[in-house]
Every structure is written in structure tokens, then in C-alpha cells.
Amino acid sequence: MGVFTYESEIVTAIPPAKMFKACILDGDTLIPQILPQAFKSVEYIEGNGEAGSIKKVTFGEGSQFKYMKQKVEAVDKDKFVYIYSVIEGDALMDKLEKITYETKLETSPDGGSVCKTTSKYYTIGEFELKEEGIKAGKEKALGMFKAIEAYLLANPNAY
């Protein structure tokens, strides 16, 4: 088993507390509303969002995948940190044991946020992750982040 780590950073005009609430704390409800082609539904199988919770994400018609199960590893509402792992689903392609994402929102100098994400891909056997696959995943995550940002800019009183 190998572990491949990738880091990314996104800057937004939205302050960290607002972005964390919309993207993380209320994301299970908000994201399927603003991106129904990508996400059909999110339902908790165990827990209700705290560490240890397990949720099933069903992808929308426009996705190449059907579903994934995520385990919430940690939620720090004060430091704006969220860690979860994809533990099941066709997004793992039978080649990955799991994928763990750590997202941290920090205040940027202009009052917005810097979203820092560390992704760790735990491979099965000798499987080597290709850069194209990582890039495609990052682009989808950026698109989702930008859609939430656009929603918050268009609805300044939300959150």
C-alpha cells in the first residue's frame, strides 16, 4: 500500500466562518440544491455530522460515479477544520483503500478565506495514482467550491 499526498489552495472573498458554515456544516443540504447535476442526495447512516458519523453521498445524473460513503474524522468549528475519508463507493475504483481530505479555512489578508486542502490517497497493492486522475478530482472540487462562493455572493444574507 502506498500513500500519495496532494495539497491545494483556493482563495475566496467569503470570510472563513461563513464559508465553513455553508460548505461544511450545511453543505449536505446546500450542495445538492445548487449542484443537483453533481449531487443527488446526502444521507447519514450513522451519526449526524460529528466525528465518527458515516454518510452516503449519491451522485447526480451528470457524474461518472454512483455513490460514495464518507466517514467524518474530525470537525473543529472554531478553527474551521474538517477531515473526512471516502471509505466506500465506485470513486475508489477498487484501487484505493480510502481517500482522506483535510480542509482548513484561514482568514486571508483582505478578509476573505484561504481554503487549504490536503488529500491523501491510500492505494491498494502496487497501484500508482496518475496525475490526470488527481487533476480531474481537483477541478471538480474547485468547481463545487466556486459554485458555493457564487451562491454566497449572490445571496449575501444567507449564512
Short mmCIF file of N, CA, C and O in Angstrom, two decimals, residues 22-136:
data_model
loop_
_atom_site.label_atom_id
_atom_site.label_comp_id
_atom_site.label_asym_id
_atom_site.label_seq_id
_atom_site.Cartn_x
_atom_site.Cartn_y
_atom_site.Cartn_z
N ALA A 22 -21.49 27.28 5.31
CA ALA A 22 -22.18 26.92 4.07
C ALA A 22 -21.61 25.64 3.47
O ALA A 22 -22.36 24.74 3.08
N CYS A 23 -20.30 25.57 3.37
CA CYS A 23 -19.63 24.47 2.66
C CYS A 23 -19.58 23.18 3.48
O CYS A 23 -19.78 22.10 2.94
N ILE A 24 -19.31 23.30 4.77
CA ILE A 24 -19.10 22.13 5.61
C ILE A 24 -20.32 21.81 6.47
O ILE A 24 -20.92 20.75 6.35
N LEU A 25 -20.71 22.75 7.33
CA LEU A 25 -21.78 22.46 8.29
C LEU A 25 -23.14 22.27 7.62
O LEU A 25 -23.91 21.40 8.02
N ASP A 26 -23.44 23.08 6.61
CA ASP A 26 -24.72 22.96 5.89
C ASP A 26 -24.55 22.41 4.48
O ASP A 26 -25.50 22.38 3.70
N GLY A 27 -23.34 21.98 4.13
CA GLY A 27 -23.05 21.53 2.78
C GLY A 27 -23.89 20.35 2.32
O GLY A 27 -24.24 20.26 1.13
N ASP A 28 -24.26 19.47 3.25
CA ASP A 28 -25.06 18.29 2.87
C ASP A 28 -26.43 18.69 2.31
O ASP A 28 -27.01 17.97 1.50
N THR A 29 -26.94 19.84 2.74
CA THR A 29 -28.21 20.34 2.24
C THR A 29 -28.01 21.31 1.08
O THR A 29 -28.68 21.22 0.06
N LEU A 30 -27.04 22.23 1.25
CA LEU A 30 -26.83 23.29 0.26
C LEU A 30 -26.28 22.77 -1.07
O LEU A 30 -26.77 23.15 -2.14
N ILE A 31 -25.28 21.91 -1.03
CA ILE A 31 -24.61 21.49 -2.27
C ILE A 31 -25.56 20.76 -3.23
O ILE A 31 -25.58 21.10 -4.42
N PRO A 32 -26.39 19.80 -2.77
CA PRO A 32 -27.34 19.19 -3.72
C PRO A 32 -28.34 20.20 -4.31
O PRO A 32 -28.82 20.02 -5.42
N GLN A 33 -28.62 21.29 -3.57
CA GLN A 33 -29.54 22.32 -4.09
C GLN A 33 -28.90 23.13 -5.21
O GLN A 33 -29.56 23.43 -6.20
N ILE A 34 -27.62 23.50 -5.03
CA ILE A 34 -27.01 24.37 -6.03
C ILE A 34 -26.27 23.59 -7.12
O ILE A 34 -25.97 24.14 -8.17
N LEU A 35 -26.00 22.31 -6.88
CA LEU A 35 -25.33 21.46 -7.89
C LEU A 35 -26.07 20.12 -8.04
O LEU A 35 -25.47 19.06 -7.86
N PRO A 36 -27.36 20.15 -8.39
CA PRO A 36 -28.12 18.89 -8.46
C PRO A 36 -27.61 17.92 -9.53
O PRO A 36 -27.80 16.71 -9.39
N GLN A 37 -26.95 18.44 -10.57
CA GLN A 37 -26.41 17.56 -11.60
C GLN A 37 -25.22 16.75 -11.06
O GLN A 37 -24.93 15.67 -11.56
N ALA A 38 -24.56 17.26 -10.05
CA ALA A 38 -23.40 16.57 -9.48
C ALA A 38 -23.77 15.72 -8.26
O ALA A 38 -23.26 14.62 -8.09
N PHE A 39 -24.65 16.25 -7.41
CA PHE A 39 -25.02 15.56 -6.18
C PHE A 39 -26.52 15.44 -6.06
O PHE A 39 -27.23 16.45 -6.02
N LYS A 40 -27.00 14.22 -5.97
CA LYS A 40 -28.43 13.98 -5.85
C LYS A 40 -28.89 14.09 -4.40
O LYS A 40 -29.88 14.75 -4.10
N SER A 41 -28.15 13.43 -3.49
CA SER A 41 -28.56 13.45 -2.09
C SER A 41 -27.41 13.09 -1.17
O SER A 41 -26.42 12.49 -1.59
N VAL A 42 -27.58 13.46 0.10
CA VAL A 42 -26.65 13.09 1.16
C VAL A 42 -27.50 12.62 2.33
O VAL A 42 -28.42 13.33 2.76
N GLU A 43 -27.21 11.41 2.83
CA GLU A 43 -27.97 10.91 3.97
C GLU A 43 -27.02 10.28 4.99
O GLU A 43 -26.06 9.61 4.63
N TYR A 44 -27.30 10.54 6.25
CA TYR A 44 -26.48 9.97 7.31
C TYR A 44 -26.92 8.55 7.62
O TYR A 44 -28.10 8.29 7.82
N ILE A 45 -25.95 7.65 7.66
CA ILE A 45 -26.19 6.25 8.00
C ILE A 45 -25.94 6.06 9.50
O ILE A 45 -26.63 5.32 10.16
N GLU A 46 -24.91 6.76 10.00
CA GLU A 46 -24.59 6.76 11.42
C GLU A 46 -24.26 8.19 11.82
O GLU A 46 -23.56 8.89 11.10
N GLY A 47 -24.75 8.60 12.99
CA GLY A 47 -24.44 9.94 13.50
C GLY A 47 -25.18 11.03 12.76
O GLY A 47 -26.07 10.78 11.95
N ASN A 48 -24.78 12.28 13.07
CA ASN A 48 -25.44 13.42 12.42
C ASN A 48 -24.46 14.54 12.06
O ASN A 48 -24.81 15.70 12.07
N GLY A 49 -23.21 14.15 11.79
CA GLY A 49 -22.23 15.13 11.34
C GLY A 49 -21.00 15.26 12.21
O GLY A 49 -20.00 15.82 11.78
N GLU A 50 -21.08 14.76 13.42
CA GLU A 50 -19.92 14.83 14.30
C GLU A 50 -18.89 13.77 13.91
O GLU A 50 -19.17 12.92 13.08
N ALA A 51 -17.71 13.83 14.53
CA ALA A 51 -16.67 12.84 14.24
C ALA A 51 -17.22 11.43 14.47
O ALA A 51 -17.94 11.18 15.44
N GLY A 52 -16.92 10.53 13.54
CA GLY A 52 -17.42 9.16 13.60
C GLY A 52 -18.67 8.92 12.76
O GLY A 52 -19.03 7.78 12.49
N SER A 53 -19.32 10.00 12.35
CA SER A 53 -20.52 9.87 11.51
C SER A 53 -20.15 9.28 10.15
O SER A 53 -19.06 9.49 9.65
N ILE A 54 -21.11 8.54 9.59
CA ILE A 54 -20.93 7.99 8.24
C ILE A 54 -22.11 8.44 7.40
O ILE A 54 -23.27 8.32 7.82
N LYS A 55 -21.81 8.97 6.22
CA LYS A 55 -22.88 9.42 5.34
C LYS A 55 -22.70 8.85 3.95
O LYS A 55 -21.58 8.55 3.52
N LYS A 56 -23.83 8.68 3.28
CA LYS A 56 -23.83 8.20 1.90
C LYS A 56 -24.16 9.37 0.99
O LYS A 56 -25.18 10.04 1.17
N VAL A 57 -23.28 9.60 0.03
CA VAL A 57 -23.48 10.65 -0.97
C VAL A 57 -23.86 9.96 -2.27
O VAL A 57 -23.11 9.13 -2.78
N THR A 58 -25.03 10.30 -2.80
CA THR A 58 -25.47 9.77 -4.08
C THR A 58 -25.25 10.85 -5.13
O THR A 58 -25.73 11.97 -4.98
N PHE A 59 -24.48 10.50 -6.16
CA PHE A 59 -24.15 11.47 -7.18
C PHE A 59 -25.30 11.67 -8.14
O PHE A 59 -26.15 10.79 -8.32
N GLY A 60 -25.32 12.80 -8.82
CA GLY A 60 -26.37 13.15 -9.76
C GLY A 60 -26.13 12.52 -11.13
O GLY A 60 -25.13 11.85 -11.37
N GLU A 61 -27.06 12.78 -12.01
CA GLU A 61 -27.03 12.22 -13.36
C GLU A 61 -25.75 12.57 -14.13
O GLU A 61 -25.29 11.81 -14.95
N GLY A 62 -25.18 13.74 -13.86
CA GLY A 62 -24.03 14.20 -14.61
C GLY A 62 -22.70 13.63 -14.13
O GLY A 62 -21.66 13.95 -14.67
N SER A 63 -22.74 12.76 -13.12
CA SER A 63 -21.49 12.23 -12.56
C SER A 63 -21.13 10.88 -13.16
O SER A 63 -21.99 10.10 -13.54
N GLN A 64 -19.83 10.60 -13.19
CA GLN A 64 -19.38 9.29 -13.67
C GLN A 64 -19.50 8.23 -12.58
O GLN A 64 -19.41 7.05 -12.86
N PHE A 65 -19.73 8.65 -11.33
CA PHE A 65 -19.85 7.72 -10.21
C PHE A 65 -21.28 7.67 -9.70
O PHE A 65 -22.05 8.60 -9.89
N LYS A 66 -21.61 6.57 -9.00
CA LYS A 66 -22.96 6.40 -8.45
C LYS A 66 -23.07 6.91 -7.03
O LYS A 66 -23.99 7.65 -6.70
N TYR A 67 -22.15 6.47 -6.16
CA TYR A 67 -22.24 6.87 -4.75
C TYR A 67 -20.87 6.74 -4.08
O TYR A 67 -19.95 6.12 -4.62
N MET A 68 -20.80 7.30 -2.88
CA MET A 68 -19.66 7.07 -2.01
C MET A 68 -20.13 7.19 -0.57
O MET A 68 -21.12 7.86 -0.28
N LYS A 69 -19.42 6.49 0.31
CA LYS A 69 -19.66 6.64 1.74
C LYS A 69 -18.47 7.39 2.32
O LYS A 69 -17.32 7.09 1.99
N GLN A 70 -18.79 8.36 3.18
CA GLN A 70 -17.76 9.16 3.82
C GLN A 70 -17.84 8.99 5.33
O GLN A 70 -18.93 8.94 5.89
N LYS A 71 -16.67 8.94 5.96
CA LYS A 71 -16.60 8.91 7.42
C LYS A 71 -16.02 10.23 7.87
O LYS A 71 -14.94 10.64 7.42
N VAL A 72 -16.74 10.92 8.75
CA VAL A 72 -16.25 12.17 9.30
C VAL A 72 -15.20 11.83 10.35
O VAL A 72 -15.47 11.11 11.31
N GLU A 73 -13.98 12.32 10.13
CA GLU A 73 -12.88 12.05 11.05
C GLU A 73 -12.78 13.11 12.14
O GLU A 73 -12.50 12.79 13.30
N ALA A 74 -12.99 14.38 11.77
CA ALA A 74 -12.90 15.48 12.74
C ALA A 74 -13.62 16.71 12.20
O ALA A 74 -13.61 16.95 10.99
N VAL A 75 -14.23 17.46 13.13
CA VAL A 75 -14.85 18.74 12.80
C VAL A 75 -14.45 19.71 13.90
O VAL A 75 -14.74 19.48 15.07
N ASP A 76 -13.75 20.79 13.54
CA ASP A 76 -13.39 21.81 14.50
C ASP A 76 -14.01 23.12 14.03
O ASP A 76 -13.48 23.79 13.13
N LYS A 77 -15.15 23.46 14.64
CA LYS A 77 -15.91 24.64 14.23
C LYS A 77 -15.20 25.95 14.60
O LYS A 77 -15.48 26.98 14.00
N ASP A 78 -14.31 25.90 15.58
CA ASP A 78 -13.59 27.11 15.99
C ASP A 78 -12.39 27.41 15.11
O ASP A 78 -12.08 28.56 14.83
N LYS A 79 -11.71 26.36 14.66
CA LYS A 79 -10.52 26.53 13.82
C LYS A 79 -10.83 26.31 12.34
O LYS A 79 -9.94 26.36 11.50
N PHE A 80 -12.11 26.03 12.02
CA PHE A 80 -12.57 25.83 10.64
C PHE A 80 -11.80 24.70 9.94
O PHE A 80 -11.29 24.86 8.84
N VAL A 81 -11.74 23.56 10.63
CA VAL A 81 -11.06 22.38 10.09
C VAL A 81 -12.08 21.24 9.96
O VAL A 81 -12.86 21.00 10.88
N TYR A 82 -12.04 20.56 8.82
CA TYR A 82 -12.93 19.42 8.58
C TYR A 82 -12.11 18.32 7.92
O TYR A 82 -11.43 18.57 6.92
N ILE A 83 -12.17 17.13 8.50
CA ILE A 83 -11.44 15.99 7.95
C ILE A 83 -12.43 14.85 7.75
O ILE A 83 -13.20 14.51 8.66
N TYR A 84 -12.42 14.28 6.55
CA TYR A 84 -13.27 13.12 6.28
C TYR A 84 -12.55 12.18 5.33
O TYR A 84 -11.62 12.55 4.63
N SER A 85 -13.02 10.93 5.34
CA SER A 85 -12.45 9.91 4.45
C SER A 85 -13.55 9.30 3.60
O SER A 85 -14.64 9.03 4.09
N VAL A 86 -13.24 9.08 2.32
CA VAL A 86 -14.11 8.30 1.45
C VAL A 86 -13.73 6.84 1.72
O VAL A 86 -12.58 6.45 1.52
N ILE A 87 -14.68 6.06 2.24
CA ILE A 87 -14.38 4.69 2.68
C ILE A 87 -15.03 3.61 1.82
O ILE A 87 -14.72 2.43 1.97
N GLU A 88 -15.94 4.02 0.95
CA GLU A 88 -16.63 3.05 0.10
C GLU A 88 -17.20 3.76 -1.11
O GLU A 88 -17.49 4.95 -1.05
N GLY A 89 -17.37 3.02 -2.21
CA GLY A 89 -18.02 3.57 -3.39
C GLY A 89 -17.17 3.42 -4.63
O GLY A 89 -15.98 3.13 -4.57
N ASP A 90 -17.81 3.64 -5.78
CA ASP A 90 -17.12 3.44 -7.05
C ASP A 90 -16.06 4.51 -7.32
O ASP A 90 -15.19 4.32 -8.16
N ALA A 91 -16.06 5.61 -6.57
CA ALA A 91 -15.00 6.62 -6.71
C ALA A 91 -13.63 6.06 -6.28
O ALA A 91 -12.60 6.57 -6.70
N LEU A 92 -13.64 4.98 -5.49
CA LEU A 92 -12.38 4.34 -5.08
C LEU A 92 -11.84 3.41 -6.16
O LEU A 92 -10.69 2.97 -6.09
N MET A 93 -12.66 3.09 -7.14
CA MET A 93 -12.28 2.32 -8.33
C MET A 93 -11.63 0.97 -8.02
O MET A 93 -10.85 0.46 -8.82
N ASP A 94 -11.90 0.39 -6.87
CA ASP A 94 -11.28 -0.87 -6.44
C ASP A 94 -9.75 -0.80 -6.44
O ASP A 94 -9.08 -1.82 -6.46
N LYS A 95 -9.20 0.40 -6.46
CA LYS A 95 -7.74 0.60 -6.49
C LYS A 95 -7.27 1.36 -5.27
O LYS A 95 -6.07 1.47 -5.02
N LEU A 96 -8.23 1.95 -4.54
CA LEU A 96 -7.90 2.75 -3.37
C LEU A 96 -8.60 2.18 -2.14
O LEU A 96 -9.78 1.83 -2.20
N GLU A 97 -7.85 2.11 -1.06
CA GLU A 97 -8.44 1.67 0.21
C GLU A 97 -9.36 2.78 0.73
O GLU A 97 -10.48 2.54 1.17
N LYS A 98 -8.85 4.02 0.68
CA LYS A 98 -9.63 5.18 1.09
C LYS A 98 -8.93 6.44 0.59
O LYS A 98 -7.78 6.41 0.15
N ILE A 99 -9.66 7.54 0.66
CA ILE A 99 -9.10 8.87 0.38
C ILE A 99 -9.47 9.74 1.57
O ILE A 99 -10.64 9.79 1.96
N THR A 100 -8.48 10.40 2.16
CA THR A 100 -8.75 11.28 3.29
C THR A 100 -8.48 12.72 2.87
O THR A 100 -7.45 13.03 2.28
N TYR A 101 -9.45 13.58 3.18
CA TYR A 101 -9.34 15.00 2.86
C TYR A 101 -9.34 15.81 4.14
O TYR A 101 -10.20 15.61 5.00
N GLU A 102 -8.38 16.72 4.27
CA GLU A 102 -8.36 17.65 5.39
C GLU A 102 -8.49 19.05 4.81
O GLU A 102 -7.66 19.48 4.00
N THR A 103 -9.54 19.74 5.20
CA THR A 103 -9.81 21.09 4.71
C THR A 103 -9.72 22.06 5.86
O THR A 103 -10.31 21.84 6.92
N LYS A 104 -8.98 23.13 5.65
CA LYS A 104 -8.83 24.17 6.67
C LYS A 104 -9.03 25.52 6.01
O LYS A 104 -8.43 25.82 4.98
N LEU A 105 -9.91 26.32 6.62
CA LEU A 105 -10.15 27.68 6.13
C LEU A 105 -9.46 28.67 7.05
O LEU A 105 -9.62 28.62 8.26
N GLU A 106 -8.67 29.56 6.45
CA GLU A 106 -7.95 30.59 7.20
C GLU A 106 -8.33 31.95 6.66
O GLU A 106 -8.66 32.08 5.47
N THR A 107 -8.25 32.96 7.50
CA THR A 107 -8.56 34.32 7.06
C THR A 107 -7.45 34.83 6.15
O THR A 107 -6.27 34.70 6.46
N SER A 108 -7.85 35.40 5.02
CA SER A 108 -6.88 35.99 4.10
C SER A 108 -6.69 37.46 4.49
O SER A 108 -7.53 38.03 5.19
N PRO A 109 -5.63 38.10 4.02
CA PRO A 109 -5.37 39.50 4.39
C PRO A 109 -6.51 40.46 4.04
O PRO A 109 -6.71 41.46 4.71
N ASP A 110 -7.28 40.14 3.00
CA ASP A 110 -8.38 41.03 2.59
C ASP A 110 -9.71 40.72 3.27
O ASP A 110 -10.74 41.27 2.92
N GLY A 111 -9.70 39.81 4.25
CA GLY A 111 -10.92 39.48 4.98
C GLY A 111 -11.67 38.29 4.42
O GLY A 111 -12.65 37.85 5.01
N GLY A 112 -11.23 37.77 3.31
CA GLY A 112 -11.84 36.57 2.74
C GLY A 112 -11.21 35.33 3.36
O GLY A 112 -10.80 35.35 4.53
N SER A 113 -11.12 34.25 2.58
CA SER A 113 -10.58 33.00 3.09
C SER A 113 -9.55 32.41 2.14
O SER A 113 -9.62 32.61 0.94
N VAL A 114 -8.67 31.64 2.75
CA VAL A 114 -7.78 30.76 2.01
C VAL A 114 -8.19 29.36 2.43
O VAL A 114 -8.17 29.03 3.62
N CYS A 115 -8.63 28.56 1.48
CA CYS A 115 -9.04 27.18 1.75
C CYS A 115 -7.88 26.27 1.38
O CYS A 115 -7.52 26.17 0.21
N LYS A 116 -7.31 25.61 2.39
CA LYS A 116 -6.18 24.71 2.17
C LYS A 116 -6.68 23.28 2.33
O LYS A 116 -7.28 22.95 3.35
N THR A 117 -6.44 22.46 1.33
CA THR A 117 -6.87 21.07 1.37
C THR A 117 -5.69 20.14 1.15
O THR A 117 -4.89 20.34 0.23
N THR A 118 -5.60 19.14 2.02
CA THR A 118 -4.61 18.08 1.86
C THR A 118 -5.38 16.80 1.57
O THR A 118 -6.28 16.43 2.33
N SER A 119 -5.07 16.17 0.46
CA SER A 119 -5.72 14.92 0.06
C SER A 119 -4.71 13.79 0.16
O SER A 119 -3.60 13.91 -0.37
N LYS A 120 -5.11 12.71 0.82
CA LYS A 120 -4.23 11.54 0.93
C LYS A 120 -4.95 10.34 0.32
O LYS A 120 -6.03 9.97 0.76
N TYR A 121 -4.32 9.77 -0.70
CA TYR A 121 -4.86 8.63 -1.41
C TYR A 121 -4.12 7.38 -0.94
O TYR A 121 -2.91 7.28 -1.12
N TYR A 122 -4.85 6.44 -0.35
CA TYR A 122 -4.27 5.19 0.16
C TYR A 122 -4.53 4.10 -0.88
O TYR A 122 -5.67 3.65 -1.02
N THR A 123 -3.49 3.73 -1.61
CA THR A 123 -3.66 2.78 -2.71
C THR A 123 -3.61 1.33 -2.22
O THR A 123 -3.04 1.03 -1.17
N ILE A 124 -4.20 0.45 -3.02
CA ILE A 124 -4.18 -0.99 -2.76
C ILE A 124 -3.08 -1.59 -3.63
O ILE A 124 -3.01 -1.31 -4.83
N GLY A 125 -2.23 -2.40 -3.01
CA GLY A 125 -1.17 -3.07 -3.76
C GLY A 125 -0.20 -2.09 -4.38
O GLY A 125 0.19 -1.10 -3.79
N GLU A 126 0.16 -2.39 -5.63
CA GLU A 126 1.17 -1.59 -6.33
C GLU A 126 0.56 -0.49 -7.22
O GLU A 126 1.25 0.10 -8.02
N PHE A 127 -0.73 -0.27 -7.08
CA PHE A 127 -1.41 0.73 -7.91
C PHE A 127 -0.77 2.10 -7.74
O PHE A 127 -0.51 2.55 -6.62
N GLU A 128 -0.47 2.75 -8.87
CA GLU A 128 0.08 4.11 -8.84
C GLU A 128 -0.95 5.07 -9.37
O GLU A 128 -1.49 4.88 -10.45
N LEU A 129 -1.19 6.08 -8.61
CA LEU A 129 -2.16 7.09 -8.98
C LEU A 129 -1.58 7.99 -10.06
O LEU A 129 -0.44 8.43 -9.97
N LYS A 130 -2.37 8.25 -11.08
CA LYS A 130 -1.93 9.09 -12.19
C LYS A 130 -2.30 10.55 -11.92
O LYS A 130 -3.35 10.84 -11.36
N GLU A 131 -1.43 11.44 -12.35
CA GLU A 131 -1.64 12.88 -12.14
C GLU A 131 -2.95 13.35 -12.78
O GLU A 131 -3.62 14.21 -12.23
N GLU A 132 -3.34 12.76 -13.93
CA GLU A 132 -4.59 13.18 -14.59
C GLU A 132 -5.80 12.95 -13.69
O GLU A 132 -6.73 13.75 -13.66
N GLY A 133 -5.80 11.81 -12.99
CA GLY A 133 -6.92 11.50 -12.10
C GLY A 133 -7.02 12.48 -10.95
O GLY A 133 -8.11 12.92 -10.58
N ILE A 134 -5.88 12.85 -10.40
CA ILE A 134 -5.85 13.83 -9.32
C ILE A 134 -6.31 15.19 -9.82
O ILE A 134 -7.10 15.87 -9.19
N LYS A 135 -5.82 15.57 -10.99
CA LYS A 135 -6.17 16.87 -11.57
C LYS A 135 -7.67 16.96 -11.83
O LYS A 135 -8.29 17.98 -11.54
N ALA A 136 -8.27 15.89 -12.35
CA ALA A 136 -9.71 15.89 -12.62
C ALA A 136 -10.50 16.06 -11.32
O ALA A 136 -11.48 16.82 -11.26
#
